[in-house]
CSV table of C-alpha atoms in Angstrom, one decimal:
chain,number,residue,atom,x,y,z
A,21,UNK,CA,-25.1,-85.8,-27.5
A,22,UNK,CA,-24.0,-82.2,-26.7
A,23,UNK,CA,-20.4,-81.3,-27.4
A,24,UNK,CA,-18.0,-81.4,-24.5
A,25,UNK,CA,-14.5,-80.2,-23.7
A,26,UNK,CA,-12.2,-83.1,-24.5
A,27,UNK,CA,-10.6,-84.7,-21.4
A,28,UNK,CA,-12.8,-82.8,-19.0
A,29,UNK,CA,-15.3,-84.2,-16.5
A,30,UNK,CA,-18.6,-82.5,-15.7
A,31,UNK,CA,-20.3,-82.2,-12.3
A,32,UNK,CA,-22.7,-80.1,-10.3
A,33,UNK,CA,-21.3,-78.1,-7.5
A,34,UNK,CA,-23.5,-76.5,-4.8
A,35,UNK,CA,-22.6,-72.9,-4.3
A,36,UNK,CA,-25.5,-71.2,-2.5
A,37,UNK,CA,-28.8,-72.1,-1.0
A,38,UNK,CA,-30.7,-73.8,-3.7
A,39,UNK,CA,-28.1,-73.0,-6.4
A,40,UNK,CA,-25.6,-75.4,-8.0
A,41,UNK,CA,-23.3,-74.7,-10.9
A,42,UNK,CA,-22.6,-77.1,-13.7
A,43,UNK,CA,-18.8,-77.2,-13.9
A,44,UNK,CA,-16.3,-78.9,-16.3
A,45,UNK,CA,-13.0,-79.6,-14.8
A,46,UNK,CA,-9.7,-80.9,-16.3
A,47,UNK,CA,-6.0,-80.9,-16.0
A,48,UNK,CA,-3.8,-80.6,-12.9
A,49,UNK,CA,-1.6,-77.9,-11.4
A,50,UNK,CA,-2.4,-74.3,-10.2
A,51,UNK,CA,-6.1,-73.5,-10.8
A,52,UNK,CA,-7.5,-71.3,-13.5
A,53,UNK,CA,-11.2,-70.5,-13.6
A,54,UNK,CA,-12.7,-69.6,-17.0
A,55,UNK,CA,-16.1,-67.7,-17.2
A,56,UNK,CA,-18.1,-67.7,-20.4
A,57,UNK,CA,-19.9,-64.9,-22.1
A,58,UNK,CA,-23.2,-64.3,-24.0
A,59,UNK,CA,-24.8,-66.0,-25.8
A,60,UNK,CA,-22.7,-69.0,-24.8
A,61,UNK,CA,-21.9,-71.6,-22.2
A,62,UNK,CA,-18.7,-73.0,-20.7
A,63,UNK,CA,-18.2,-74.8,-24.0
A,64,UNK,CA,-16.8,-71.6,-25.5
A,65,UNK,CA,-13.5,-72.4,-23.7
A,66,UNK,CA,-13.1,-75.8,-25.3
A,67,UNK,CA,-9.8,-74.9,-27.1
A,68,UNK,CA,-8.3,-72.6,-24.4
A,69,UNK,CA,-9.2,-75.0,-21.6
A,70,UNK,CA,-7.7,-78.0,-23.3
A,71,UNK,CA,-4.4,-76.2,-23.9
A,72,UNK,CA,-4.2,-74.8,-20.3
A,73,UNK,CA,-5.0,-78.2,-18.8
A,74,UNK,CA,-1.5,-79.3,-19.8
A,75,UNK,CA,-0.2,-77.6,-16.7
A,76,UNK,CA,-3.1,-76.2,-14.8
A,77,UNK,CA,-6.3,-77.4,-13.1
A,78,UNK,CA,-8.9,-75.7,-15.3
A,79,UNK,CA,-12.4,-75.0,-14.0
A,80,UNK,CA,-15.1,-74.0,-16.5
A,81,UNK,CA,-18.6,-73.3,-14.9
A,82,UNK,CA,-21.8,-72.4,-16.5
A,83,UNK,CA,-22.7,-69.1,-14.8
A,84,UNK,CA,-25.8,-68.9,-12.6
A,85,UNK,CA,-28.7,-68.6,-15.0
A,86,UNK,CA,-26.9,-70.1,-18.0
A,87,UNK,CA,-26.4,-73.5,-19.5
A,88,UNK,CA,-26.9,-76.4,-17.2
A,89,UNK,CA,-26.5,-74.3,-14.0
A,90,UNK,CA,-29.4,-73.5,-11.8
A,91,UNK,CA,-31.6,-70.5,-12.6
A,92,UNK,CA,-33.1,-69.1,-9.4
A,93,UNK,CA,-36.1,-66.7,-9.6
A,94,UNK,CA,-35.0,-63.1,-9.8
A,95,UNK,CA,-35.6,-61.1,-6.6
A,96,UNK,CA,-33.6,-58.0,-7.7
A,97,UNK,CA,-30.4,-59.5,-6.2
A,98,UNK,CA,-30.2,-63.0,-7.5
A,99,UNK,CA,-28.3,-62.0,-10.7
A,100,UNK,CA,-26.2,-59.2,-9.3
A,101,UNK,CA,-22.6,-59.8,-10.3
A,102,UNK,CA,-21.9,-59.9,-6.6
A,103,UNK,CA,-24.0,-63.0,-6.2
A,104,UNK,CA,-22.6,-64.6,-9.4
A,105,UNK,CA,-19.1,-63.9,-8.3
A,106,UNK,CA,-19.7,-65.5,-4.9
A,107,UNK,CA,-20.9,-68.6,-6.8
A,108,UNK,CA,-17.6,-68.8,-8.6
A,109,UNK,CA,-15.5,-68.4,-5.4
A,110,UNK,CA,-17.7,-71.0,-3.7
A,111,UNK,CA,-17.3,-73.5,-6.6
A,112,UNK,CA,-13.6,-73.1,-6.6
A,113,UNK,CA,-13.4,-73.7,-2.8
A,114,UNK,CA,-15.7,-76.7,-3.1
A,115,UNK,CA,-13.2,-78.1,-5.6
A,116,UNK,CA,-10.3,-77.5,-3.2
A,117,UNK,CA,-9.0,-74.1,-4.4
A,118,UNK,CA,-9.0,-71.1,-2.0
A,119,UNK,CA,-6.9,-69.1,-4.5
A,120,UNK,CA,-7.1,-69.1,-8.3
A,121,UNK,CA,-6.6,-67.2,-11.4
A,122,UNK,CA,-9.8,-65.9,-13.1
A,123,UNK,CA,-10.5,-65.3,-16.8
A,124,UNK,CA,-13.8,-63.9,-18.0
A,125,UNK,CA,-15.3,-63.2,-21.4
A,126,UNK,CA,-18.1,-60.7,-21.9
A,127,UNK,CA,-20.7,-61.4,-19.1
A,128,UNK,CA,-18.2,-63.7,-17.4
A,129,UNK,CA,-15.7,-60.8,-17.4
A,130,UNK,CA,-18.2,-58.7,-15.5
A,131,UNK,CA,-18.5,-61.5,-13.0
A,132,UNK,CA,-14.7,-61.8,-12.8
A,133,UNK,CA,-14.2,-58.1,-12.2
A,134,UNK,CA,-16.7,-58.2,-9.3
A,135,UNK,CA,-15.0,-61.3,-7.9
A,136,UNK,CA,-11.7,-59.4,-8.1
A,137,UNK,CA,-13.1,-56.5,-6.2
A,138,UNK,CA,-15.1,-58.5,-3.6
A,139,UNK,CA,-12.7,-61.4,-3.1
A,140,UNK,CA,-9.1,-60.0,-3.7
A,141,UNK,CA,-7.6,-62.7,-1.4
A,142,UNK,CA,-9.1,-65.4,-3.6
A,143,UNK,CA,-8.3,-64.1,-7.1
A,144,UNK,CA,-4.6,-64.1,-7.8
A,145,UNK,CA,-4.7,-62.9,-11.5
A,146,UNK,CA,-7.5,-61.6,-13.6
A,147,UNK,CA,-8.1,-61.4,-17.3
A,148,UNK,CA,-11.0,-59.7,-19.1
A,149,UNK,CA,-11.9,-60.4,-22.7
A,150,UNK,CA,-13.7,-57.7,-24.7
A,151,UNK,CA,-15.6,-55.6,-22.2
A,152,UNK,CA,-15.2,-52.4,-20.2
A,153,UNK,CA,-16.1,-52.5,-16.6
A,154,UNK,CA,-19.9,-52.4,-16.2
A,155,UNK,CA,-20.3,-48.8,-14.9
A,156,UNK,CA,-17.9,-47.5,-17.6
A,157,UNK,CA,-19.8,-49.3,-20.3
A,158,UNK,CA,-23.0,-47.4,-19.5
A,159,UNK,CA,-21.1,-44.1,-19.2
A,160,UNK,CA,-19.3,-44.5,-22.6
A,161,UNK,CA,-22.4,-45.4,-24.6
A,162,UNK,CA,-24.0,-42.4,-26.2
A,163,UNK,CA,-25.7,-41.3,-29.5
A,164,UNK,CA,-25.5,-43.6,-32.5
A,165,UNK,CA,-22.5,-45.5,-31.1
A,166,UNK,CA,-24.9,-46.9,-28.4
A,167,UNK,CA,-26.9,-48.8,-31.1
A,168,UNK,CA,-24.3,-51.6,-31.0
A,169,UNK,CA,-25.5,-52.2,-27.5
A,170,UNK,CA,-29.2,-52.2,-28.2
A,171,UNK,CA,-29.7,-55.5,-26.4
A,172,UNK,CA,-28.4,-53.9,-23.1
A,173,UNK,CA,-31.3,-51.4,-23.3
A,174,UNK,CA,-33.9,-54.0,-24.2
A,175,UNK,CA,-33.0,-56.3,-21.3
A,176,UNK,CA,-32.7,-53.4,-18.9
A,177,UNK,CA,-36.5,-52.9,-19.1
A,178,UNK,CA,-38.9,-54.0,-16.3
A,179,UNK,CA,-39.7,-57.7,-16.2
A,180,UNK,CA,-42.3,-59.0,-18.7
A,181,UNK,CA,-41.9,-57.4,-22.1
A,182,UNK,CA,-38.3,-58.2,-22.8
A,183,UNK,CA,-38.7,-61.9,-21.9
A,184,UNK,CA,-41.9,-62.1,-24.0
A,185,UNK,CA,-40.2,-60.5,-27.0
A,186,UNK,CA,-37.1,-62.6,-26.9
A,187,UNK,CA,-38.9,-65.8,-26.2
A,188,UNK,CA,-41.0,-65.2,-29.3
A,189,UNK,CA,-37.9,-65.3,-31.5
A,190,UNK,CA,-35.3,-66.8,-29.3
A,191,UNK,CA,-33.1,-68.5,-31.9
A,192,UNK,CA,-33.2,-65.5,-34.2
A,193,UNK,CA,-32.4,-63.2,-31.2
A,194,UNK,CA,-29.4,-65.1,-29.8
A,195,UNK,CA,-28.2,-66.2,-33.2
A,196,UNK,CA,-28.0,-62.6,-34.4
A,197,UNK,CA,-25.1,-62.0,-31.9
A,198,UNK,CA,-23.3,-65.1,-33.0
A,199,UNK,CA,-23.5,-63.8,-36.6
A,200,UNK,CA,-22.8,-60.2,-36.0
A,201,UNK,CA,-19.9,-60.4,-33.5
A,202,UNK,CA,-17.8,-63.1,-35.1
A,203,UNK,CA,-15.2,-62.2,-37.8
A,204,UNK,CA,-14.7,-65.9,-38.4
A,205,UNK,CA,-18.1,-67.6,-38.6
A,206,UNK,CA,-16.4,-71.0,-38.9
A,207,UNK,CA,-15.0,-70.6,-35.4
A,208,UNK,CA,-18.4,-71.6,-34.0
A,209,UNK,CA,-19.3,-74.9,-35.7
A,210,UNK,CA,-22.9,-76.0,-36.2
A,211,UNK,CA,-23.0,-78.4,-33.3
A,212,UNK,CA,-21.6,-75.8,-30.9
A,213,UNK,CA,-23.9,-73.1,-32.3
A,214,UNK,CA,-26.9,-75.4,-31.8
A,215,UNK,CA,-25.9,-76.1,-28.2
A,216,UNK,CA,-25.6,-72.3,-27.5
A,217,UNK,CA,-29.0,-71.6,-29.0
A,218,UNK,CA,-30.7,-74.5,-27.1
A,219,UNK,CA,-29.1,-73.4,-23.8
A,220,UNK,CA,-30.1,-69.8,-24.3
A,221,UNK,CA,-33.6,-70.6,-25.5
A,222,UNK,CA,-34.2,-72.5,-22.3
A,223,UNK,CA,-32.8,-69.6,-20.1
A,224,UNK,CA,-34.5,-66.5,-21.4
A,225,UNK,CA,-35.8,-65.2,-18.0
A,226,UNK,CA,-32.5,-65.7,-16.2
A,227,UNK,CA,-30.4,-64.2,-19.0
A,228,UNK,CA,-32.6,-61.1,-19.1
A,229,UNK,CA,-32.3,-60.9,-15.3
A,230,UNK,CA,-28.5,-61.0,-15.6
A,231,UNK,CA,-28.6,-58.1,-18.0
A,232,UNK,CA,-31.2,-56.2,-16.0
A,233,UNK,CA,-29.0,-56.4,-12.9
A,234,UNK,CA,-26.2,-54.8,-14.9
A,235,UNK,CA,-28.4,-51.7,-15.3
A,236,UNK,CA,-29.6,-51.6,-11.7
A,237,UNK,CA,-27.9,-53.3,-8.7
A,238,UNK,CA,-24.6,-53.7,-10.4
A,239,UNK,CA,-24.3,-50.0,-11.1
A,240,UNK,CA,-24.9,-49.3,-7.5
A,241,UNK,CA,-22.2,-51.7,-6.4
A,242,UNK,CA,-19.8,-50.3,-9.0
A,243,UNK,CA,-20.4,-46.7,-8.0
A,244,UNK,CA,-19.8,-47.6,-4.4
A,245,UNK,CA,-16.4,-49.1,-5.2
A,246,UNK,CA,-15.4,-46.3,-7.5
A,247,UNK,CA,-16.4,-43.7,-4.8
A,248,UNK,CA,-14.4,-45.6,-2.2
A,249,UNK,CA,-11.4,-45.9,-4.4
A,250,UNK,CA,-11.5,-49.7,-4.5
A,251,UNK,CA,-9.3,-51.2,-7.2
A,252,UNK,CA,-8.3,-54.6,-8.6
A,253,UNK,CA,-5.2,-55.5,-6.5
A,254,UNK,CA,-4.0,-58.4,-8.7
A,255,UNK,CA,-2.2,-58.3,-12.1
A,256,UNK,CA,-4.8,-57.7,-14.8
A,257,UNK,CA,-4.8,-58.4,-18.5
A,258,UNK,CA,-7.4,-57.0,-20.9
A,259,UNK,CA,-7.9,-58.2,-24.4
A,260,UNK,CA,-10.3,-56.2,-26.5
A,261,UNK,CA,-11.2,-55.7,-30.1
A,262,UNK,CA,-10.8,-52.4,-31.8
A,263,UNK,CA,-14.4,-51.2,-31.4
A,264,UNK,CA,-13.9,-48.1,-33.4
A,265,UNK,CA,-12.8,-44.6,-32.3
A,266,UNK,CA,-16.0,-43.7,-30.4
A,267,UNK,CA,-15.9,-46.8,-28.2
A,268,UNK,CA,-12.3,-47.7,-28.1
A,269,UNK,CA,-10.8,-44.3,-27.4
A,270,UNK,CA,-9.7,-44.1,-23.8
A,271,UNK,CA,-10.4,-47.8,-23.1
A,272,UNK,CA,-6.9,-48.5,-21.8
A,273,UNK,CA,-7.0,-45.4,-19.6
A,274,UNK,CA,-10.5,-46.4,-18.3
A,275,UNK,CA,-9.1,-49.8,-17.4
A,276,UNK,CA,-6.1,-48.4,-15.7
A,277,UNK,CA,-8.3,-46.5,-13.3
A,278,UNK,CA,-9.6,-49.9,-12.0
A,279,UNK,CA,-6.4,-51.9,-12.5
A,280,UNK,CA,-3.0,-50.3,-11.6
A,281,UNK,CA,-1.1,-53.5,-12.7
A,282,UNK,CA,-2.5,-53.6,-16.2
A,283,UNK,CA,-1.5,-55.2,-19.5
A,284,UNK,CA,-4.0,-53.9,-22.1
A,285,UNK,CA,-4.0,-55.5,-25.6
A,286,UNK,CA,-6.0,-55.0,-28.8
A,287,UNK,CA,-6.6,-58.1,-30.9
A,288,UNK,CA,-7.7,-58.5,-34.5
A,289,UNK,CA,-10.1,-61.4,-34.0
A,290,UNK,CA,-13.8,-60.8,-33.4
A,291,UNK,CA,-15.7,-60.8,-30.1
A,292,UNK,CA,-15.5,-64.6,-29.7
A,293,UNK,CA,-11.8,-64.5,-29.5
A,294,UNK,CA,-11.4,-67.6,-27.3
A,295,UNK,CA,-12.9,-69.5,-30.3
A,296,UNK,CA,-11.5,-67.4,-33.1
A,297,UNK,CA,-8.0,-67.0,-31.8
A,298,UNK,CA,-7.5,-69.5,-29.0
A,299,UNK,CA,-3.7,-69.5,-29.3
A,300,UNK,CA,-3.5,-65.8,-28.8
A,301,UNK,CA,-5.8,-66.0,-25.8
A,302,UNK,CA,-3.8,-68.8,-24.2
A,303,UNK,CA,-0.6,-66.9,-24.8
A,304,UNK,CA,-2.0,-63.8,-23.0
A,305,UNK,CA,-3.2,-65.9,-20.1
A,306,UNK,CA,0.2,-67.6,-19.7
A,307,UNK,CA,1.9,-64.2,-19.8
A,308,UNK,CA,-0.5,-63.0,-17.1
A,309,UNK,CA,0.1,-66.0,-14.9
A,310,UNK,CA,3.9,-65.4,-15.1
A,311,UNK,CA,3.5,-61.8,-13.7
């Protein structure tokens, strides 16, 4: 049996033509939606979600293309963060919530940012864990510092070769990020790691499509918003690691250009902070919800 979030029920929620998301729901109270990162599923929120469920309705979907959610064929738009954000808003509404707080980690944070820009009347509060906004990520990467993001460049390539290369060594590929990005390897126990690897192994084309969109259509959408002066209108909290002077320098100022009402914090845990330091993440979310 695959691991689950204690006390949560799981269901499929239709969100678009031919697309349903697998969603874990628990607790009661004002709604908080938690979006997972790479190479993970909604299970990464197991500690944070259980804590927040004491006084919130907590909704944890697998993103389109990940985990047990549907994986539509890529047409150049299917994995745009705009489409993935619309999924999240539709899922929340289907569960009875027109307005909700939104927390995203890694890939989920990019979806959360797009949801905040596209659906400001739905997203009341927004938290981003360990990313820069997509357009800024591409602009800050340069020289040897860009080597940390080698997978972004691999999966940005035209369809075919990246999928074949990753499928040929899927567990080694996805497992390498679980190993390299965690400061506390014990934070992802063996059964959870096995579930992450299984889910990713079965979703290589859609995961690559998600990353490819970040180098194509998502950049177009982000540039349009930046040129138009669009900003995140809701209170925003950002948690990030210290990525080193080349990547972290100016991160708070970069975020402030997108989020005027900003609380930017640097943490000492690794990338998988919801699993490595769940109490710190929960505290930051509760502080955000109080703003």
